[in-house]
C-alpha positions as CSV (number, residue, x, y, z in Angstrom):
1,M,-18.0,27.7,-14.4
2,S,-20.6,25.7,-16.3
3,T,-20.5,22.0,-15.4
4,I,-23.2,19.0,-15.6
5,L,-21.1,16.4,-14.1
6,F,-22.4,12.6,-13.7
7,H,-21.9,11.3,-10.2
8,E,-22.8,7.8,-10.8
9,I,-21.5,5.2,-12.7
10,V,-25.0,4.8,-14.1
11,Y,-27.2,7.4,-14.3
12,G,-31.1,8.8,-15.6
13,P,-32.9,7.1,-17.5
14,V,-33.2,10.6,-18.9
15,H,-34.7,11.6,-22.0
16,S,-32.2,12.2,-25.0
17,R,-32.5,15.0,-28.2
18,R,-31.0,11.9,-30.3
19,M,-32.0,8.7,-28.8
20,G,-35.0,9.0,-26.9
21,T,-35.1,7.4,-23.4
22,S,-31.3,6.5,-23.0
23,L,-30.0,5.1,-20.2
24,G,-26.7,7.3,-19.0
25,V,-22.5,5.1,-18.2
26,N,-20.2,7.0,-17.2
27,L,-17.2,5.1,-17.0
28,L,-15.1,7.9,-16.3
29,P,-14.2,9.7,-12.5
30,Y,-17.5,10.9,-10.9
31,D,-16.2,14.5,-9.5
32,G,-14.7,15.5,-12.4
33,K,-13.9,14.8,-16.1
34,L,-11.3,12.9,-18.4
35,C,-10.8,13.4,-21.7
36,S,-8.8,13.3,-25.1
37,F,-10.6,16.6,-26.0
38,D,-11.1,19.5,-24.1
39,C,-14.4,20.9,-26.2
40,I,-15.5,24.8,-26.1
41,Y,-18.9,24.1,-25.7
42,C,-19.0,20.5,-23.5
43,E,-21.5,20.5,-21.0
44,C,-18.8,19.0,-18.2
45,G,-16.5,22.1,-18.2
46,F,-12.9,22.5,-19.8
47,N,-9.9,19.3,-18.7
48,K,-8.7,22.1,-16.4
49,D,-11.5,22.6,-14.6
50,F,-12.1,19.2,-13.0
51,R,-9.3,17.3,-12.2
52,T,-9.5,14.1,-9.9
53,K,-7.9,12.4,-8.6
54,T,-10.6,9.3,-7.9
55,K,-10.2,6.0,-9.2
56,L,-12.6,5.0,-12.5
57,P,-15.1,2.8,-11.5
58,D,-14.1,-1.1,-12.3
59,R,-15.3,-3.8,-14.5
60,E,-17.1,-5.4,-11.8
61,N,-18.7,-2.3,-9.7
62,V,-19.6,-1.3,-13.4
63,Y,-21.5,-4.8,-13.9
64,A,-23.2,-4.8,-11.0
65,A,-24.1,-0.7,-11.2
66,M,-25.7,-1.8,-14.4
67,E,-27.1,-4.7,-13.5
68,D,-29.1,-3.4,-10.2
69,K,-30.1,-0.7,-12.7
70,L,-31.7,-3.2,-15.1
71,Q,-33.4,-5.4,-13.1
72,S,-35.3,-1.9,-11.1
73,L,-36.3,-0.6,-14.4
74,R,-37.4,-4.3,-15.8
75,G,-39.3,-4.4,-12.7
76,Q,-41.3,-1.6,-12.8
77,N,-41.5,-1.6,-16.7
78,V,-40.1,1.5,-17.4
79,K,-39.4,1.6,-21.7
80,L,-35.3,2.0,-22.5
81,D,-34.7,2.7,-26.1
82,V,-30.8,2.7,-25.4
83,I,-27.5,2.2,-23.5
84,T,-25.5,5.3,-23.7
85,F,-22.0,5.7,-22.6
86,A,-20.5,9.0,-22.4
87,G,-20.5,10.4,-18.8
88,N,-17.7,12.9,-17.7
89,G,-15.2,12.4,-20.2
90,E,-14.4,10.2,-23.2
91,P,-15.3,6.5,-22.3
92,T,-12.8,4.9,-24.7
93,M,-10.0,6.1,-22.7
94,H,-11.1,3.1,-20.0
95,P,-8.7,0.6,-19.4
96,Q,-11.3,-2.3,-19.7
97,F,-13.8,-0.8,-22.3
98,S,-14.0,-4.0,-24.2
99,G,-14.6,-6.4,-21.8
100,I,-17.3,-3.3,-19.8
101,I,-18.8,-3.9,-23.2
102,E,-18.9,-7.7,-23.5
103,D,-20.9,-7.1,-20.2
104,T,-23.5,-4.7,-21.3
105,V,-24.0,-6.8,-24.3
106,S,-24.5,-9.5,-22.1
107,L,-26.8,-7.3,-20.1
108,R,-28.8,-6.0,-22.0
109,D,-30.0,-8.9,-23.9
110,R,-30.7,-10.3,-20.7
111,Y,-33.2,-7.3,-19.4
112,Y,-34.0,-5.3,-22.3
113,P,-33.2,-6.9,-25.9
114,E,-34.8,-4.6,-28.1
115,A,-32.8,-1.6,-26.3
116,K,-29.7,-0.1,-28.5
117,I,-26.2,0.1,-27.1
118,S,-24.4,3.6,-27.7
119,V,-20.9,4.8,-27.7
120,L,-20.5,8.7,-27.6
121,S,-17.1,8.8,-28.7
122,N,-14.5,11.8,-29.7
123,G,-12.7,9.0,-32.1
124,I,-9.7,9.6,-31.2
125,N,-8.9,5.8,-30.0
126,V,-10.4,4.4,-33.2
127,G,-7.2,3.7,-34.0
128,K,-6.4,1.0,-31.4
129,V,-7.5,-2.8,-32.6
130,S,-9.2,-3.1,-28.9
131,V,-11.3,-0.3,-28.9
132,F,-12.1,-0.3,-32.9
133,D,-13.0,-4.0,-32.7
134,T,-14.9,-3.1,-29.9
135,L,-16.9,-0.2,-31.6
136,R,-18.2,-2.5,-34.1
137,K,-20.0,-4.8,-31.8
138,V,-22.0,-1.8,-30.3
139,D,-25.5,-0.9,-31.9
140,N,-24.3,2.6,-32.2
141,P,-20.7,3.9,-32.7
142,I,-21.5,8.1,-33.2
143,L,-17.9,9.2,-34.0
144,K,-17.2,13.2,-33.8
145,L,-15.8,15.4,-36.8
146,D,-17.1,18.8,-36.4
147,S,-14.9,20.2,-39.5
148,A,-13.1,19.4,-42.3
149,F,-10.5,22.0,-41.4
150,D,-7.8,21.1,-39.0
151,E,-8.0,24.5,-37.9
152,T,-11.0,24.7,-37.1
153,A,-11.5,21.6,-35.2
154,K,-8.6,22.4,-33.5
155,L,-10.5,25.3,-32.1
156,I,-13.5,24.0,-31.5
157,D,-12.9,20.3,-29.9
158,R,-8.8,21.5,-29.2
159,P,-7.7,17.9,-29.4
160,N,-4.6,16.8,-26.5
161,S,-2.6,15.1,-29.0
162,P,-0.5,17.0,-31.2
163,N,-0.8,14.4,-34.2
164,Y,-5.0,15.0,-34.7
165,S,-5.8,16.0,-37.7
166,V,-9.2,15.3,-39.3
167,A,-7.7,13.6,-42.5
168,R,-5.7,10.9,-39.9
169,Q,-9.7,10.3,-38.4
170,V,-11.2,10.1,-41.9
171,E,-9.2,7.4,-42.8
172,L,-9.5,5.9,-39.2
173,Y,-13.8,6.1,-39.6
174,K,-13.9,4.6,-42.8
175,K,-12.6,1.6,-41.7
176,F,-16.1,1.2,-40.3
177,R,-17.4,0.9,-44.1
178,G,-20.4,2.9,-43.5
179,N,-21.7,1.3,-40.2
180,F,-21.5,3.9,-37.5
181,I,-23.1,7.3,-37.0
182,L,-21.0,10.7,-37.7
183,Q,-22.1,13.5,-35.0
184,T,-21.6,16.8,-35.5
185,M,-21.8,20.2,-33.1
186,F,-22.5,23.6,-35.2
187,L,-21.9,26.5,-33.8
188,R,-20.2,29.9,-33.7
189,G,-18.5,32.3,-31.7
190,E,-15.6,33.4,-30.1
191,F,-13.0,31.7,-28.1
192,E,-9.8,33.0,-26.7
193,G,-10.0,36.1,-29.5
194,K,-10.3,33.9,-32.2
195,R,-13.7,33.8,-34.7
196,L,-15.1,30.7,-35.2
197,D,-18.5,29.4,-37.2
198,N,-18.2,25.8,-39.0
199,S,-21.8,26.2,-41.0
200,T,-20.5,28.9,-43.1
201,E,-20.9,27.7,-46.7
202,K,-16.9,27.4,-46.9
203,E,-17.0,24.6,-44.0
204,V,-20.2,22.7,-44.8
205,S,-19.3,22.3,-48.3
206,A,-15.6,20.4,-47.3
207,W,-18.0,18.6,-44.6
208,L,-20.4,17.5,-47.0
209,E,-17.4,15.8,-49.1
210,L,-16.2,13.7,-46.3
211,V,-19.7,13.0,-45.3
212,R,-20.0,11.5,-49.5
213,A,-16.6,9.8,-48.4
214,L,-17.8,8.3,-45.2
215,S,-21.0,7.5,-46.1
216,P,-22.2,6.7,-42.9
217,R,-26.0,5.1,-42.0
218,E,-27.0,8.8,-39.9
219,V,-25.7,12.1,-39.4
220,M,-26.1,13.7,-36.2
221,I,-26.4,17.3,-36.9
222,Y,-26.9,19.7,-33.6
223,T,-26.3,22.4,-31.7
224,I,-26.0,24.1,-28.9
225,D,-28.3,22.9,-25.7
226,R,-27.3,24.3,-22.4
227,E,-24.3,27.0,-20.8
228,T,-21.7,26.4,-22.7
229,P,-17.5,26.5,-20.8
230,A,-16.5,29.1,-23.2
231,K,-19.0,32.1,-22.8
232,Q,-19.0,33.3,-26.2
233,L,-20.6,30.8,-28.1
234,E,-23.7,30.9,-30.3
235,K,-26.5,28.6,-31.6
236,V,-27.1,27.4,-35.1
237,S,-31.0,27.8,-36.1
238,L,-33.1,25.2,-36.2
239,E,-33.5,26.2,-40.0
240,E,-30.2,26.6,-41.0
241,L,-29.3,22.7,-39.2
242,R,-32.5,21.5,-41.5
243,K,-31.0,23.2,-44.7
244,I,-27.6,21.4,-44.0
245,A,-29.5,18.1,-43.3
246,D,-31.7,18.7,-46.2
247,R,-28.3,18.6,-48.4
248,V,-26.7,15.4,-46.7
249,G,-30.3,13.6,-47.3
250,E,-29.3,14.5,-50.9
251,L,-26.4,11.9,-50.3
252,G,-28.9,9.6,-49.6
253,I,-28.2,9.1,-46.0
254,R,-30.5,9.5,-42.9
255,T,-30.4,12.8,-40.6
256,N,-31.0,13.4,-37.1
257,V,-31.5,17.5,-36.3
258,A,-31.5,18.2,-32.6
259,G,-31.9,22.1,-32.6
């Protein structure tokens, strides 16, 4: 069983392949996973394997943990590039997400004004006004789109909403008017008897059309880096990722590639 669970509210800092020195924030249970997706490549494992009855950390506890950590790091003169909300699932599921982001902006401005605030999100809650408005307040709203095709996206990401569709996500992302970062995992392999590969020409061409329509300020292109809960998955080579990135670059959009 593969899993990397985060057992603290605030953890790190760690070196991120895509963002530099990152202080992580986990708004989900410390002993399990809570997510509206159940991605076959998730480093936290499958949802069913890590169910929890633990309460979510409340706003006050998050504030205290974050302030304590930022004070400590500043006292040690530790460089910090970004404060990243990720953790054991989907951070926007926390009912106090908006207030916690407000607190984070205040603490960041006090202790690390040069650091950015990032939220890694599967985007499924962007349709909620409070979540959308809050994501617009952070420096880096990083939103997932792993395929232009429903069948592929559902096979890879396994959203728990029966109403999930790529078209709906694209319309929600358009509300950002390009002021967001699009994140796509490229991989291939087999899962539950079905072959998958979102790096084929058909997949990439259709995905590029959505990138063109969304015109995000940056696209993060990456592949598997750690053990995955689905065992028959394969990395896409760095060379292939760079070729995809070159095609994004032809659209005038900056790319960040992590092989």
